[in-house]
Amino acid sequence: MLRWLNGVILTIVSWITVLVIYVIAVFVVTIPWILSAVIAFSVTENTLIQWLIIAPAFIFWGVFFFWFVARFVYPCIFGVWGMAGLVFQKAAEVSFGRVFEFITGRAFLMRQDVRWYFSKVKS
C-alpha cells in the first residue's frame, strides 16, 4: 500500500513540475514577442519595417520554444509516464524504457535511478 501511495505522490509532484516548466517556457517566449511588438510599433508607423522588427523575434523565440519543449518538457512527461507505469505494472521498466528509446533514440528513464528509488521505497 505504501509503495502504491509513494508512486501516486511521485506522479502528482512530477506532473506539477512538468506544468511549471511548461508555463515558464510559455512566458519566456511570449514576453520577448510582446516586447518586440511594442518596440516595433513605437519606433515607426511603417508596417513593413514593423514586421522586419517583429518577424525575427517571432521566428527565433518560436524555434526556441519548440526546442525547449522537445528537450525538457516532453522528456519529463515521458519520465512521469514511465514512473507511474513502474508503480502500477512490474514490467513497465522494460516496456516504457524500450518504447521511448526506440521512438526518441535515447532513454528518458534512467533504469538504475528507478531501481535505486524503488529499492529505497521497499525498505
Coordinates of C-alpha atoms in Angstrom, one line a residue:
M1 CA 0.0 0.0 0.0
L2 CA 2.8 2.4 0.9
R3 CA 4.6 1.7 -2.4
W4 CA 1.5 2.5 -4.3
L5 CA 0.9 5.7 -2.4
N6 CA 4.5 6.8 -3.0
G7 CA 4.0 6.2 -6.7
V8 CA 0.9 8.3 -6.8
I9 CA 2.5 11.1 -4.8
L10 CA 5.6 11.0 -7.1
T11 CA 3.4 11.1 -10.2
I12 CA 1.4 14.1 -8.9
V13 CA 4.5 16.0 -8.0
S14 CA 6.1 15.2 -11.3
W15 CA 3.1 16.4 -13.3
I16 CA 3.1 19.6 -11.3
T17 CA 6.8 20.1 -12.1
V18 CA 6.1 19.5 -15.8
L19 CA 3.3 22.1 -15.8
V20 CA 5.5 24.6 -14.1
I21 CA 8.3 24.1 -16.6
Y22 CA 5.8 24.4 -19.5
V23 CA 4.3 27.7 -18.0
I24 CA 7.9 29.1 -17.7
A25 CA 8.6 28.2 -21.3
V26 CA 5.4 30.0 -22.5
F27 CA 6.4 33.1 -20.5
V28 CA 10.0 33.0 -21.7
V29 CA 8.6 33.1 -25.3
T30 CA 5.7 35.4 -25.1
I31 CA 7.5 38.2 -23.2
P32 CA 10.1 38.8 -26.0
W33 CA 7.3 38.6 -28.6
I34 CA 5.3 41.3 -26.8
L35 CA 8.4 43.5 -26.3
S36 CA 9.4 43.2 -29.9
A37 CA 5.9 44.2 -31.0
V38 CA 5.8 47.2 -28.6
I39 CA 9.2 48.3 -29.8
A40 CA 8.2 47.9 -33.5
F41 CA 5.0 49.9 -33.1
S42 CA 6.6 52.6 -31.1
V43 CA 9.6 53.1 -33.4
T44 CA 7.8 53.5 -36.7
E45 CA 4.4 53.5 -38.4
N46 CA 5.6 51.8 -41.5
T47 CA 4.1 48.3 -41.5
L48 CA 6.9 46.7 -43.5
I49 CA 9.6 47.9 -41.0
Q50 CA 7.4 46.8 -38.1
W51 CA 7.3 43.3 -39.4
L52 CA 11.0 43.4 -40.2
I53 CA 11.5 44.1 -36.4
I54 CA 8.9 41.6 -35.2
A55 CA 9.4 38.6 -37.5
P56 CA 13.0 37.7 -36.4
A57 CA 11.8 37.7 -32.7
F58 CA 8.8 35.6 -33.5
I59 CA 11.0 33.1 -35.5
F60 CA 13.8 32.9 -33.0
W61 CA 11.6 32.6 -29.9
G62 CA 9.2 30.2 -31.6
V63 CA 12.1 27.9 -32.6
F64 CA 13.5 28.3 -29.1
F65 CA 10.1 27.4 -27.5
F66 CA 9.7 24.2 -29.6
W67 CA 13.3 23.2 -28.9
F68 CA 12.8 23.8 -25.1
V69 CA 9.6 21.8 -25.0
A70 CA 11.1 19.0 -27.0
R71 CA 14.3 19.0 -24.9
F72 CA 12.9 19.4 -21.4
V73 CA 9.1 19.2 -21.1
Y74 CA 8.4 16.1 -23.2
P75 CA 11.2 14.0 -21.5
C76 CA 9.7 15.0 -18.1
I77 CA 6.3 13.8 -19.3
F78 CA 7.7 10.5 -20.6
G79 CA 9.6 10.0 -17.4
V80 CA 6.4 10.6 -15.4
W81 CA 4.5 8.1 -17.5
G82 CA 7.3 5.6 -17.0
M83 CA 7.4 6.1 -13.3
A84 CA 3.7 5.7 -13.0
G85 CA 3.9 2.6 -15.1
L86 CA 6.6 1.2 -12.8
V87 CA 4.3 1.7 -9.8
F88 CA 1.3 0.0 -11.4
Q89 CA 3.0 -2.6 -13.6
K90 CA 6.1 -4.7 -12.8
A91 CA 7.1 -5.0 -16.5
A92 CA 6.8 -1.3 -17.2
E93 CA 10.5 -0.7 -16.8
V94 CA 11.3 -2.7 -19.9
S95 CA 8.2 -1.7 -21.9
F96 CA 8.3 2.0 -21.3
G97 CA 12.1 2.3 -21.5
R98 CA 12.4 0.3 -24.7
V99 CA 9.5 2.1 -26.5
F100 CA 10.8 5.6 -25.7
E101 CA 14.3 4.6 -26.5
F102 CA 13.1 3.4 -29.9
I103 CA 10.9 6.5 -30.5
T104 CA 13.4 9.1 -29.4
G105 CA 16.7 7.4 -29.8
R106 CA 17.6 7.8 -26.2
A107 CA 16.4 6.7 -22.8
F108 CA 14.2 9.0 -20.8
L109 CA 14.2 6.6 -18.0
M110 CA 17.3 6.0 -16.1
R111 CA 16.9 2.4 -15.1
Q112 CA 19.5 2.4 -12.4
D113 CA 17.9 5.5 -10.7
V114 CA 14.5 3.9 -10.9
R115 CA 15.7 0.7 -9.4
W116 CA 17.5 2.7 -6.7
Y117 CA 14.3 4.6 -5.9
F118 CA 12.2 1.5 -5.6
S119 CA 14.8 -0.3 -3.5
K120 CA 14.6 2.6 -1.0
V121 CA 10.8 2.6 -1.1
K122 CA 10.7 -1.1 -0.3
S123 CA 13.0 -0.8 2.7

